[in-house]
């Protein structure tokens, strides 16, 4: 900031201190609490403790994380689960969100405000509340889920889903979908509302209505918003932690089948039960998560966003 | 005639789909709240019924209020959330004003720098944040949480508020300058009141993740005196897993404030999403 003021002074303008005053608090807090710790975490991933001293080890931590069986088995497992978690969100949450938004944005719909408010409600609840609610409902002890399934003759299909390694991850992902569906719904609903009436009227004059109108006219127009929704889902999923921790504990059981990068980072960095916390490996995992998110965001900003055709009204 | 009937069928289908999903969204919440007012026998024998004369009971709430310091947790959550929102709004608006109002070298870079945090989650810096908080003696204080949440909320606040401040008329500000108002007065007296709706939107957006966060309270401030509601509920339920009355009551207590706030602010929130976020 001093350079800014200096150049201004050279230009024979009074030093505009107020700019610095306006910027300083935000920049200071943001830099001190967010940017510097982030950089420090990246730096720590290149160091490890040997004989009580922190020494530079280059990329050794990453080699251990990717290749040493003590770490790599858990890491690849967590990464794979995280990918499944993300794919389920993309395949279930976003299409249902788009469908709900499309229904909500239909003209002359009664109870629109009620539906909108109600469907968005789970999104504002904390993961802790949502996690426990579903844990109770799905619990074979309480029997609410089997009872409800009996009403639609599906009872034979009920099982203790959260307790089985084969189904636990899918169940947790679907609970997360249930909670987060409000975000794609609202963003896409907003995008659909912003389509000008003339475009829709022109389509109707040409006889394009109903399903065809949605797929041929509206969907191409909301593609940029679907892109935003996808990248938000990506960032949110690869940094998720709370829901798995609440529903399945820090060990992300059964047998690590719901372990994602967030819970893996927590156990590694903070330690759990017999495992002692490891700062260097924690920083290494955080760095890998950072690189994954950065890659996703860059792919979106520099490739996908530029390819999507935008329409100006 | 046939057209009218088909449109009737169509709207029936639409309401069936939306109503069905609404049921799916609300039913679990309803189930928990209804059962929190029942005896243990009532919870298990008829989970889907509303509490009646024989099954009604306060026992869950009594256990919770006796065992856990929920008032204290609420107080902590309130302090953290309100102070963080206040700082995010104040500092965010100041920075947004500087970025949108003045041309200076580095303006664009500064804007991009501040926008980085919209996409990169602050959680990834946790290792070093904890280290820093230990070094400054802020572990297990509400200050630590407030600092983290302020930093977390600032990027989006600056981004949204500067979009809105660009739309404030230049004539108004220049008239103020001609009248001899200082830049600070122009910001505080002329611009801030005009972007108040945007501030409300930012406040709601900032509030939800702060109130609901489990990660930072768990890592930075897990002591009994600094637990937030989210962490308190998490740990309390963990201890009382088998006491269904207590668990259901705790969940209801944790839902209630969010529900009330949501019903008050939902219009604001939805208008905010529909106007500001999709640009």
Coordinates of C-alpha atoms in Angstrom, one line a residue, chain A:
Chain A
X1 CA 0.0 0.0 0.0
X2 CA 2.9 2.3 0.6
X3 CA 3.8 2.1 -3.0
X4 CA 0.4 3.2 -4.0
X5 CA 0.6 6.2 -1.8
X6 CA 4.1 7.0 -3.0
X7 CA 3.2 7.0 -6.7
X8 CA 0.2 9.2 -5.9
X9 CA 2.4 11.7 -4.1
X10 CA 4.8 11.8 -7.1
X11 CA 1.8 12.7 -9.3
X12 CA 1.4 15.7 -7.0
X13 CA -1.8 14.4 -5.5
X14 CA -2.4 14.5 -1.8
X15 CA -1.7 11.1 -0.3
X16 CA -5.1 9.3 -0.1
X17 CA -4.7 7.8 3.3
X18 CA -8.4 7.0 3.4
X19 CA -8.0 4.2 0.8
X20 CA -5.5 2.5 3.1
X21 CA -7.7 3.0 6.1
X22 CA -10.7 1.5 4.3
X23 CA -8.8 -1.5 3.1
X24 CA -6.5 -2.2 6.1
X25 CA -8.8 -4.1 8.5
X26 CA -10.2 -6.5 6.0
X27 CA -6.8 -7.1 4.3
X28 CA -5.0 -7.6 7.6
X29 CA -7.5 -10.1 9.1
X30 CA -7.9 -12.0 5.8
X31 CA -4.1 -12.2 5.3
X32 CA -3.3 -13.1 8.9
X33 CA -6.0 -15.7 9.5
X34 CA -6.5 -17.1 6.1
X35 CA -3.8 -16.6 3.5
X36 CA -0.7 -16.8 5.7
X37 CA -1.9 -20.0 7.5
X38 CA -2.7 -21.5 4.1
X39 CA 0.8 -20.7 2.9
X40 CA 2.3 -22.0 6.1
X41 CA 0.4 -25.2 5.8
X42 CA 1.7 -25.7 2.3
X43 CA 5.2 -25.0 3.6
X44 CA 4.8 -27.4 6.5
X45 CA 4.0 -30.2 4.1
X46 CA 7.6 -30.1 3.0
X47 CA 9.0 -30.6 6.5
X48 CA 9.0 -33.4 9.0
X49 CA 10.1 -33.9 12.5
X50 CA 13.2 -36.0 13.1
X51 CA 14.8 -36.4 16.5
X52 CA 12.6 -33.6 17.8
X53 CA 13.7 -31.2 15.1
X54 CA 11.8 -29.9 12.1
X55 CA 13.8 -30.5 9.0
X56 CA 13.2 -30.0 5.3
X57 CA 12.4 -33.3 3.6
X58 CA 11.3 -32.1 0.2
X59 CA 8.5 -34.2 -1.2
X60 CA 9.1 -37.2 1.1
X61 CA 5.8 -36.7 2.9
X62 CA 4.0 -37.0 -0.3
X63 CA 5.9 -40.1 -1.2
X64 CA 4.9 -41.6 2.1
X65 CA 1.3 -40.6 1.7
X66 CA 1.0 -42.0 -1.8
X67 CA 3.2 -45.0 -1.5
X68 CA 3.9 -46.2 2.0
X69 CA 1.3 -48.8 3.0
X70 CA 0.8 -47.3 6.5
X71 CA -0.6 -44.2 4.9
X72 CA -1.4 -44.8 1.3
X73 CA -4.1 -47.5 1.9
X74 CA -6.1 -45.0 4.0
X75 CA -5.3 -42.1 1.7
X76 CA -6.4 -43.8 -1.6
X77 CA -9.5 -45.2 0.2
X78 CA -10.4 -41.7 1.4
X79 CA -9.8 -40.2 -2.0
X80 CA -11.9 -42.9 -3.7
X81 CA -14.7 -42.5 -1.2
X82 CA -14.6 -38.7 -1.7
X83 CA -14.9 -39.2 -5.5
X84 CA -17.9 -41.5 -5.0
X85 CA -19.4 -38.9 -2.6
X86 CA -19.0 -36.2 -5.3
X87 CA -20.4 -38.4 -8.1
X88 CA -23.5 -39.2 -6.1
X89 CA -24.0 -35.5 -5.5
X90 CA -23.7 -34.7 -9.2
X91 CA -25.9 -37.6 -10.3
X92 CA -28.7 -37.2 -7.6
X93 CA -28.6 -33.8 -6.1
X94 CA -28.1 -31.6 -9.1
X95 CA -30.7 -33.3 -11.5
X96 CA -33.3 -33.3 -8.7
X97 CA -32.4 -29.7 -7.9
X98 CA -32.9 -28.7 -11.5
X99 CA -36.2 -30.6 -11.7
X100 CA -37.6 -28.9 -8.5
X101 CA -36.4 -25.5 -9.8
X102 CA -38.1 -26.1 -13.1
X103 CA -41.4 -27.0 -11.4
X104 CA -41.1 -24.1 -9.0
X105 CA -40.6 -21.6 -11.8
X106 CA -43.7 -22.6 -13.8
X107 CA -46.1 -19.7 -14.2
X108 CA -49.3 -19.5 -12.1
X109 CA -48.2 -22.0 -9.5
X110 CA -50.1 -21.8 -6.2
X111 CA -48.2 -22.4 -2.9
X112 CA -44.9 -21.5 -4.6
X113 CA -43.6 -19.6 -1.6
X114 CA -44.5 -22.4 0.7
X115 CA -42.7 -25.1 -1.4
X116 CA -39.7 -22.9 -1.8
X117 CA -39.3 -22.2 1.9
X118 CA -40.0 -25.8 2.9
X119 CA -37.6 -27.5 0.5
X120 CA -34.8 -25.1 1.4
X121 CA -35.3 -25.6 5.1
X122 CA -32.9 -28.6 5.5
X123 CA -30.1 -26.6 3.9
X124 CA -29.9 -24.2 6.7
X125 CA -29.7 -26.8 9.5
X126 CA -26.3 -27.9 10.7
X127 CA -24.8 -31.1 9.6
X128 CA -24.8 -32.3 13.2
X129 CA -28.6 -32.0 13.4
X130 CA -29.2 -33.5 10.0
X131 CA -26.7 -36.3 10.7
X132 CA -28.4 -37.3 14.0
X133 CA -31.9 -37.0 12.6
X134 CA -31.2 -39.5 9.9
X135 CA -29.2 -41.7 12.1
X136 CA -32.3 -42.0 14.4
X137 CA -34.7 -42.5 11.5
X138 CA -32.5 -45.2 9.8
X139 CA -31.9 -46.9 13.1
X140 CA -33.3 -50.5 13.2
X141 CA -34.0 -50.0 16.9
X142 CA -36.5 -47.2 16.4
X143 CA -38.1 -48.8 13.4
X144 CA -39.4 -45.7 11.7
X145 CA -37.7 -46.4 8.4
X146 CA -38.9 -50.1 8.2
X147 CA -42.4 -49.0 9.2
X148 CA -42.6 -46.3 6.5
X149 CA -41.2 -48.8 3.9
X150 CA -43.9 -51.3 4.9
X151 CA -46.5 -48.7 3.9
X152 CA -45.2 -49.0 0.3
X153 CA -44.6 -52.7 0.5
X154 CA -40.8 -52.2 0.5
X155 CA -40.1 -53.5 3.9
X156 CA -38.0 -56.6 2.8
X157 CA -35.5 -54.2 1.3
X158 CA -34.8 -52.4 4.6
X159 CA -31.4 -53.1 6.2
X160 CA -29.0 -51.4 8.7
X161 CA -27.5 -49.4 5.8
X162 CA -25.3 -47.2 8.0
X163 CA -23.7 -50.3 9.5
X164 CA -22.8 -52.2 6.4
X165 CA -19.5 -51.3 4.5
X166 CA -21.3 -51.8 1.2
X167 CA -24.1 -49.3 1.7
X168 CA -22.8 -46.8 4.4
X169 CA -21.1 -44.4 2.0
X170 CA -24.1 -44.3 -0.4
X171 CA -26.5 -43.7 2.6
X172 CA -24.4 -40.9 4.0
X173 CA -24.1 -39.3 0.6
X174 CA -27.8 -39.4 0.1
X175 CA -28.4 -37.8 3.5
X176 CA -26.0 -35.0 2.4
X177 CA -28.0 -34.7 -0.9
X178 CA -31.2 -34.4 1.2
X179 CA -29.6 -31.5 3.1
X180 CA -27.9 -29.6 0.3
X181 CA -30.5 -29.9 -2.5
X182 CA -31.7 -26.4 -1.6
X183 CA -28.6 -24.8 -3.1
X184 CA -28.9 -26.0 -6.7
X185 CA -32.6 -25.6 -6.5
X186 CA -32.4 -22.0 -5.5
X187 CA -29.6 -20.9 -7.8
X188 CA -31.2 -22.6 -10.8
X189 CA -34.6 -21.3 -9.9
X190 CA -33.1 -17.8 -9.9
X191 CA -31.6 -18.4 -13.3
X192 CA -34.8 -19.7 -14.7
X193 CA -36.7 -16.6 -13.4
X194 CA -34.2 -14.3 -15.2
X195 CA -35.0 -15.7 -18.6
X196 CA -37.0 -13.0 -20.3
X197 CA -40.7 -13.6 -21.0
X198 CA -40.1 -12.6 -24.7
X199 CA -37.9 -15.6 -25.3
X200 CA -40.5 -18.0 -23.8
X201 CA -43.3 -16.3 -25.7
X202 CA -41.4 -16.6 -28.9
X203 CA -40.9 -20.3 -28.2
X204 CA -44.6 -20.7 -27.6
X205 CA -45.5 -19.0 -30.8
X206 CA -43.3 -21.5 -32.6
X207 CA -45.1 -24.3 -30.8
X208 CA -42.3 -25.2 -28.5
X209 CA -43.9 -26.0 -25.2
X210 CA -43.6 -28.3 -22.2
X211 CA -40.7 -30.8 -22.1
X212 CA -39.3 -29.6 -25.4
X213 CA -39.4 -26.0 -24.2
X214 CA -37.4 -27.0 -21.1
X215 CA -34.7 -29.0 -22.9
X216 CA -34.4 -26.9 -26.0
X217 CA -34.8 -23.3 -24.7
X218 CA -34.4 -23.1 -20.9
X219 CA -31.7 -25.7 -20.3
X220 CA -29.1 -24.1 -22.7
X221 CA -29.8 -20.7 -21.1
X222 CA -29.1 -21.9 -17.5
X223 CA -26.0 -23.9 -18.4
X224 CA -23.7 -21.2 -16.8
X225 CA -25.6 -21.6 -13.5
X226 CA -25.3 -25.4 -13.7
X227 CA -21.6 -24.8 -14.1
X228 CA -21.5 -22.7 -10.9
X229 CA -23.6 -25.2 -9.0
X230 CA -21.2 -28.0 -10.1
X231 CA -18.1 -26.2 -8.9
X232 CA -19.7 -25.3 -5.6
X233 CA -20.6 -28.9 -5.1
X234 CA -17.1 -29.9 -6.0
X235 CA -15.5 -27.6 -3.5
X236 CA -18.0 -28.4 -0.8
X237 CA -17.6 -32.2 -1.2
X238 CA -13.9 -32.2 -1.2
X239 CA -13.8 -30.2 2.0
X240 CA -16.7 -32.0 3.7
X241 CA -16.2 -33.4 7.2
X242 CA -19.1 -32.6 9.6
X243 CA -21.7 -35.0 8.3
X244 CA -19.5 -38.1 8.2
X245 CA -18.0 -37.2 11.6
X246 CA -21.5 -36.9 13.1
X247 CA -23.0 -40.0 11.6
X248 CA -20.1 -42.4 11.5
X249 CA -17.6 -40.9 14.0
X250 CA -14.0 -39.9 13.5
X251 CA -13.1 -43.4 12.3
X252 CA -15.7 -43.1 9.5
X253 CA -16.8 -46.7 9.9
X254 CA -17.8 -49.3 9.3
X255 CA -14.2 -50.3 8.5
X256 CA -13.3 -46.9 7.0
X257 CA -15.9 -47.3 4.3
X258 CA -17.2 -43.7 4.7
X259 CA -13.8 -42.1 5.3
X260 CA -13.3 -39.0 3.1
X261 CA -10.4 -36.6 2.9
X262 CA -11.9 -34.3 5.7
X263 CA -12.2 -37.1 8.3
X264 CA -8.8 -38.5 7.2
X265 CA -7.2 -35.1 7.7
X266 CA -8.9 -34.7 11.1
X267 CA -7.7 -38.1 12.4
X268 CA -4.2 -37.6 11.0
X269 CA -3.6 -34.0 12.2
X270 CA -5.5 -34.2 15.5
X271 CA -5.0 -37.8 16.5
X272 CA -7.7 -40.2 17.5
X273 CA -7.8 -42.9 20.2
X274 CA -4.4 -44.7 19.9
X275 CA -3.2 -42.7 16.9
X276 CA -1.1 -39.7 17.8
X277 CA -1.6 -36.4 15.9
X278 CA 0.9 -35.8 13.2
X279 CA 1.3 -32.2 12.1
X280 CA 3.5 -32.7 9.1
X281 CA 1.3 -35.4 7.6
X282 CA -1.8 -33.4 8.4
X283 CA -0.3 -30.5 6.5
X284 CA 0.5 -32.8 3.6
X285 CA -3.1 -34.1 3.4
X286 CA -4.4 -30.5 3.6
X287 CA -2.0 -29.6 0.7
X288 CA -3.3 -32.5 -1.4
X289 CA -6.9 -31.3 -0.7
X290 CA -5.8 -27.8 -1.6
X291 CA -4.3 -29.0 -4.9
X292 CA -7.4 -31.0 -5.8
X293 CA -9.7 -28.1 -5.1
X294 CA -7.4 -25.7 -7.0
X295 CA -7.3 -28.0 -10.0
X296 CA -11.1 -28.3 -10.0
X297 CA -11.6 -24.5 -9.7
X298 CA -9.0 -23.8 -12.4
X299 CA -10.6 -26.3 -14.7
X300 CA -13.9 -24.6 -14.2
X301 CA -12.6 -21.0 -14.5
X302 CA -10.2 -21.5 -17.5
X303 CA -11.8 -24.3 -19.5
X304 CA -15.4 -24.9 -18.7
X305 CA -16.6 -21.4 -18.0
X306 CA -15.0 -20.2 -21.3
X307 CA -16.6 -22.9 -23.4
X308 CA -20.1 -22.4 -22.1
X309 CA -22.0 -20.1 -24.4
X310 CA -23.6 -17.2 -22.6
X311 CA -26.6 -15.3 -23.8
X312 CA -27.0 -11.7 -23.1
X313 CA -30.5 -10.3 -22.8

